[in-house]
């Protein structure tokens, strides 16, 4: 399974990971995760942190990381996995993380990195006090699996007796923690009388995915700043004010994103249907153009083939097949077709041309990005090439999920995703992952 297939699996397969009362683990895609881990441990772990991955898939990745030996890995790889593990521990809903940790215990897996992760979750979780009150027996099981039952209980007894740093306590417990005072307080609570009927925290303390806007009523100007500014430009607004604002919004949207060392060809549908009409006029064209502007900043080389008129004056029929052939003639690493899905020049031509490419020896990946007015748009009659990989987008916030999906279809995309995720781990969430809150 290649990276694009694995990412699609991560985003579409949401079956919960479950443990029965008898401790039987139900993990229906365990083989997929085993193969992905063995092929590329770092890439596998980092892919789970890409926006849009299902939370139960992230729980499976956490389970696979903690259940697997890292003895064969170099120190830099272990450092990356340690960061990814901490992000997953605090980026999952507490119940999901607890399920993964109990599954590790059920598999009787215990490595040094497993011990550190379990101790960190039990004693350093940002919502740890509420979690200890609500899931005390489960956290005790995790701590005793990590340290050993006798060792964990001996440490709890020493702490209860007032020990704050004996050689035994430091070597057996405190060396695994970043805040010894908080750790000892939570150990006392774990081995105390407990709090009946305490509510379980429901939300991840450090969410992995960036926040999203979700307007109750969708309009042409509340689908992201870039598209909104373009709408005002297309309506004849003052360019002297709007052009600088547009450049600023594009810079904000791409700040921190690495460059993709690849040549991407973008087939941009600029036919009449992209303009829309009434309350939806300019909505789809502006969002498609917003994606083009973002890709121009991200890609080392971007070739744009417009099919129809211009973004500010869409016109004519939709001829995506010819656009695809023109894009392939440029020799790119990846072709992305951005359209509303209406193909009114020889309908079905794009599907036929795309299907014939392998037989002609063309191996360049081709993907379809469909711009819509809202998340709920019905695309039943707007699927010009059903066999092409396809993703939809309607809001600028969708770019966080769309870009990794789009770029992972070409070979340089693997390195781009790695850099993008590592930059996020080292930047915005770094302080939170040290034990605080985003």
Coordinates of N, CA and C in Angstrom, one line a residue, residues 259-372:
X259 N 8.5 23.9 0.8 CA 8.3 23.9 -0.6 C 8.4 22.5 -1.1
X260 N 7.5 22.2 -2.1 CA 7.5 20.9 -2.7 C 8.5 20.9 -3.9
X261 N 9.5 20.1 -3.8 CA 10.5 20.0 -4.9 C 10.0 19.1 -6.0
X262 N 9.0 19.7 -6.7 CA 8.4 18.9 -7.8 C 7.8 19.9 -8.8
X263 N 7.4 19.4 -9.9 CA 6.7 20.1 -11.0 C 5.3 19.6 -11.0
X264 N 4.3 20.5 -10.7 CA 2.9 20.2 -10.6 C 2.2 21.0 -11.8
X265 N 1.4 20.2 -12.5 CA 0.6 20.9 -13.6 C -0.8 20.9 -13.1
X266 N -1.4 22.1 -13.1 CA -2.7 22.4 -12.7 C -3.7 22.7 -13.8
X267 N -4.6 21.8 -14.1 CA -5.6 22.0 -15.1 C -6.8 22.8 -14.4
X268 N -6.9 24.0 -14.7 CA -7.9 24.9 -13.9 C -9.1 25.1 -14.8
X269 N -10.2 24.6 -14.4 CA -11.5 24.8 -15.1 C -11.9 26.3 -15.0
X270 N -11.9 27.0 -16.1 CA -12.3 28.4 -16.2 C -13.5 28.5 -17.1
X271 N -14.3 27.5 -17.2 CA -15.5 27.5 -18.1 C -16.6 28.3 -17.4
X272 N -17.7 28.5 -18.2 CA -18.8 29.4 -17.7 C -19.4 28.9 -16.5
X273 N -19.5 27.6 -16.3 CA -20.2 27.0 -15.1 C -19.5 27.3 -13.8
X274 N -18.2 27.6 -13.9 CA -17.4 27.9 -12.7 C -17.8 29.2 -12.1
X275 N -18.4 30.1 -12.9 CA -18.8 31.4 -12.3 C -20.0 31.3 -11.4
X276 N -20.9 30.4 -11.8 CA -22.2 30.3 -11.0 C -23.1 31.4 -11.3
X277 N -24.2 31.5 -10.5 CA -25.1 32.6 -10.7 C -25.9 32.8 -9.3
X278 N -26.6 34.0 -9.3 CA -27.3 34.3 -8.1 C -26.5 34.4 -6.8
X279 N -26.9 33.8 -5.7 CA -26.2 33.9 -4.5 C -24.9 33.2 -4.5
X280 N -24.7 32.3 -5.5 CA -23.5 31.5 -5.6 C -22.5 32.0 -6.6
X281 N -22.8 33.1 -7.2 CA -21.9 33.7 -8.2 C -20.5 33.9 -7.7
X282 N -19.5 33.4 -8.3 CA -18.1 33.5 -8.0 C -17.6 32.6 -6.9
X283 N -18.5 31.9 -6.2 CA -18.1 31.1 -5.1 C -17.1 30.0 -5.5
X284 N -17.4 29.2 -6.5 CA -16.6 28.1 -6.9 C -15.3 28.6 -7.6
X285 N -15.4 29.5 -8.5 CA -14.3 30.0 -9.2 C -13.3 30.6 -8.2
X286 N -13.8 31.4 -7.3 CA -12.9 32.0 -6.3 C -12.1 31.0 -5.4
X287 N -12.8 29.9 -5.1 CA -12.2 28.9 -4.2 C -11.1 28.1 -5.1
X288 N -11.4 27.8 -6.3 CA -10.5 27.2 -7.2 C -9.2 28.0 -7.4
X289 N -9.4 29.3 -7.6 CA -8.3 30.2 -7.8 C -7.5 30.4 -6.5
X290 N -8.2 30.3 -5.4 CA -7.5 30.3 -4.1 C -6.5 29.2 -4.0
X291 N -7.0 28.0 -4.4 CA -6.1 26.8 -4.4 C -4.9 27.0 -5.3
X292 N -5.2 27.6 -6.5 CA -4.0 27.9 -7.4 C -3.0 28.8 -6.8
X293 N -3.4 29.8 -6.1 CA -2.5 30.8 -5.5 C -1.7 30.1 -4.4
X294 N -2.3 29.2 -3.6 CA -1.6 28.5 -2.5 C -0.6 27.5 -3.1
X295 N -1.0 26.8 -4.2 CA -0.1 25.9 -4.8 C 1.1 26.6 -5.4
X296 N 0.9 27.8 -5.9 CA 2.0 28.6 -6.5 C 3.0 28.9 -5.5
X297 N 2.6 29.1 -4.2 CA 3.6 29.4 -3.2 C 4.3 28.1 -2.7
X298 N 3.5 27.0 -2.7 CA 4.1 25.7 -2.2 C 4.9 25.0 -3.2
X299 N 4.6 25.0 -4.4 CA 5.3 24.1 -5.4 C 6.5 24.9 -6.0
X300 N 7.6 24.1 -6.1 CA 8.8 24.7 -6.7 C 8.5 25.2 -8.2
X301 N 7.7 24.4 -8.9 CA 7.2 24.8 -10.2 C 5.8 24.4 -10.4
X302 N 5.0 25.4 -10.8 CA 3.6 25.2 -11.1 C 3.2 25.6 -12.5
X303 N 2.7 24.7 -13.3 CA 2.3 25.0 -14.7 C 0.7 25.0 -14.6
X304 N 0.1 26.1 -15.1 CA -1.3 26.2 -15.0 C -1.9 26.2 -16.5
X305 N -2.8 25.3 -16.7 CA -3.5 25.2 -18.0 C -5.0 25.5 -17.7
X306 N -5.4 26.7 -18.3 CA -6.8 27.1 -18.1 C -7.7 26.6 -19.2
X307 N -8.8 26.1 -18.9 CA -9.7 25.5 -19.9 C -11.0 26.3 -19.9
X308 N -11.1 27.3 -20.9 CA -12.3 28.1 -21.0 C -11.8 29.6 -21.1
X309 N -12.3 30.4 -20.2 CA -11.9 31.8 -20.2 C -10.7 32.1 -19.2
X310 N -10.9 33.1 -18.4 CA -9.9 33.5 -17.3 C -10.6 33.3 -16.0
X311 N -9.9 33.2 -14.9 CA -10.5 33.2 -13.6 C -11.5 34.3 -13.3
X312 N -11.1 35.6 -13.8 CA -12.0 36.7 -13.6 C -13.0 36.9 -14.6
X313 N -13.0 36.0 -15.6 CA -14.0 36.1 -16.7 C -14.2 34.7 -17.3
X314 N -14.8 33.7 -16.5 CA -15.0 32.4 -17.0 C -15.9 32.4 -18.2
X315 N -15.6 31.5 -19.2 CA -16.4 31.5 -20.4 C -16.2 30.2 -21.1
X316 N -17.2 29.8 -21.9 CA -17.1 28.7 -22.8 C -17.5 27.4 -22.1
X317 N -17.2 26.3 -22.9 CA -17.6 25.0 -22.4 C -16.4 24.4 -21.6
X318 N -16.6 23.2 -21.0 CA -15.6 22.5 -20.2 C -15.0 21.4 -21.0
X319 N -13.7 21.6 -21.3 CA -12.9 20.6 -22.1 C -11.8 20.1 -21.2
X320 N -12.0 19.3 -20.2 CA -11.0 18.8 -19.3 C -10.0 17.8 -19.9
X321 N -10.5 17.0 -20.9 CA -9.6 16.0 -21.5 C -8.5 16.7 -22.2
X322 N -8.8 17.7 -23.0 CA -7.7 18.4 -23.7 C -6.8 19.1 -22.7
X323 N -7.3 19.7 -21.7 CA -6.5 20.3 -20.6 C -5.5 19.3 -20.0
X324 N -6.0 18.0 -19.8 CA -5.2 17.0 -19.2 C -4.0 16.6 -20.2
X325 N -4.3 16.5 -21.4 CA -3.3 16.2 -22.4 C -2.2 17.3 -22.5
X326 N -2.7 18.6 -22.5 CA -1.8 19.7 -22.5 C -0.9 19.7 -21.2
X327 N -1.5 19.3 -20.1 CA -0.7 19.3 -18.8 C 0.3 18.2 -18.9
X328 N 0.0 17.0 -19.4 CA 0.9 15.9 -19.5 C 2.1 16.3 -20.4
X329 N 1.8 17.1 -21.4 CA 2.9 17.5 -22.4 C 3.9 18.3 -21.7
X330 N 3.6 18.9 -20.6 CA 4.6 19.7 -19.9 C 5.6 18.9 -19.1
X331 N 5.3 17.6 -19.0 CA 6.2 16.7 -18.2 C 6.3 16.9 -16.7
X332 N 5.1 17.0 -16.1 CA 5.1 17.2 -14.6 C 5.3 15.9 -13.8
X333 N 5.5 16.1 -12.5 CA 5.5 15.0 -11.6 C 4.1 14.6 -11.2
X334 N 3.1 15.5 -11.3 CA 1.8 15.3 -10.9 C 0.8 16.3 -11.7
X335 N -0.3 15.8 -12.0 CA -1.4 16.6 -12.7 C -2.6 16.7 -11.7
X336 N -3.0 17.9 -11.4 CA -4.2 18.1 -10.6 C -5.2 18.8 -11.4
X337 N -6.4 18.3 -11.5 CA -7.5 18.9 -12.3 C -8.5 19.5 -11.3
X338 N -8.7 20.8 -11.4 CA -9.5 21.5 -10.4 C -10.8 22.0 -11.2
X339 N -11.9 21.5 -10.8 CA -13.2 21.7 -11.6 C -14.4 21.7 -10.7
X340 N -15.5 22.1 -11.2 CA -16.8 22.0 -10.5 C -17.4 20.6 -10.8
X341 N -16.9 19.9 -11.8 CA -17.3 18.6 -12.1 C -18.2 18.5 -13.3
X342 N -18.6 19.7 -13.9 CA -19.5 19.7 -15.1 C -18.6 19.6 -16.3
X343 N -18.8 18.5 -17.1 CA -18.1 18.3 -18.3 C -19.1 18.3 -19.5
X344 N -19.1 19.5 -20.2 CA -20.1 19.6 -21.3 C -19.5 19.6 -22.7
X345 N -18.2 19.3 -22.8 CA -17.6 19.1 -24.1 C -17.3 17.6 -24.2
X346 N -18.1 16.9 -25.0 CA -17.9 15.4 -25.1 C -17.9 14.8 -23.7
X347 N -19.0 14.8 -23.0 CA -19.1 14.2 -21.6 C -18.5 12.8 -21.6
X348 N -17.7 12.5 -20.6 CA -17.1 11.2 -20.5 C -15.7 11.2 -21.1
X349 N -15.3 12.2 -21.9 CA -14.1 12.2 -22.6 C -12.9 12.2 -21.6
X350 N -13.0 12.9 -20.5 CA -11.9 12.9 -19.5 C -11.7 11.5 -18.9
X351 N -12.8 10.8 -18.6 CA -12.7 9.4 -18.1 C -12.0 8.5 -19.1
X352 N -12.4 8.7 -20.4 CA -11.8 7.8 -21.4 C -10.3 8.1 -21.6
X353 N -10.0 9.4 -21.6 CA -8.5 9.7 -21.8 C -7.7 9.3 -20.6
X354 N -8.2 9.5 -19.4 CA -7.5 9.0 -18.2 C -7.3 7.5 -18.2
X355 N -8.4 6.8 -18.6 CA -8.3 5.3 -18.6 C -7.3 4.8 -19.7
X356 N -7.0 5.6 -20.7 CA -6.1 5.2 -21.8 C -4.6 5.5 -21.5
X357 N -4.4 6.3 -20.5 CA -3.0 6.7 -20.2 C -2.0 5.6 -19.9
X358 N -2.4 4.6 -19.0 CA -1.5 3.5 -18.7 C -1.1 2.7 -19.9
X359 N -2.1 2.5 -20.8 CA -1.8 1.8 -22.0 C -0.9 2.5 -22.9
X360 N -0.8 3.8 -22.8 CA 0.1 4.6 -23.6 C 1.4 4.9 -23.0
X361 N 1.6 4.2 -21.8 CA 2.9 4.3 -21.1 C 3.0 5.5 -20.2
X362 N 1.9 6.2 -20.0 CA 2.0 7.4 -19.1 C 1.8 7.0 -17.7
X363 N 2.8 7.3 -16.8 CA 2.7 6.9 -15.4 C 2.5 8.1 -14.5
X364 N 2.4 9.3 -15.1 CA 2.2 10.5 -14.2 C 0.9 10.4 -13.5
X365 N 0.9 10.6 -12.2 CA -0.3 10.5 -11.4 C -1.2 11.7 -11.7
X366 N -2.5 11.4 -11.8 CA -3.5 12.4 -12.1 C -4.6 12.4 -11.1
X367 N -4.9 13.5 -10.5 CA -6.0 13.5 -9.4 C -7.0 14.6 -9.8
X368 N -8.2 14.5 -9.2 CA -9.3 15.4 -9.4 C -9.7 16.1 -8.1
X369 N -9.6 17.4 -8.2 CA -10.1 18.2 -7.0 C -11.3 19.0 -7.4
X370 N -12.4 18.7 -6.7 CA -13.7 19.3 -7.0 C -14.1 20.4 -6.1
X371 N -14.2 21.6 -6.6 CA -14.7 22.7 -5.8 C -16.2 22.7 -5.7
X372 N -16.7 22.9 -4.5 CA -18.1 23.0 -4.3 C -18.5 24.2 -3.5

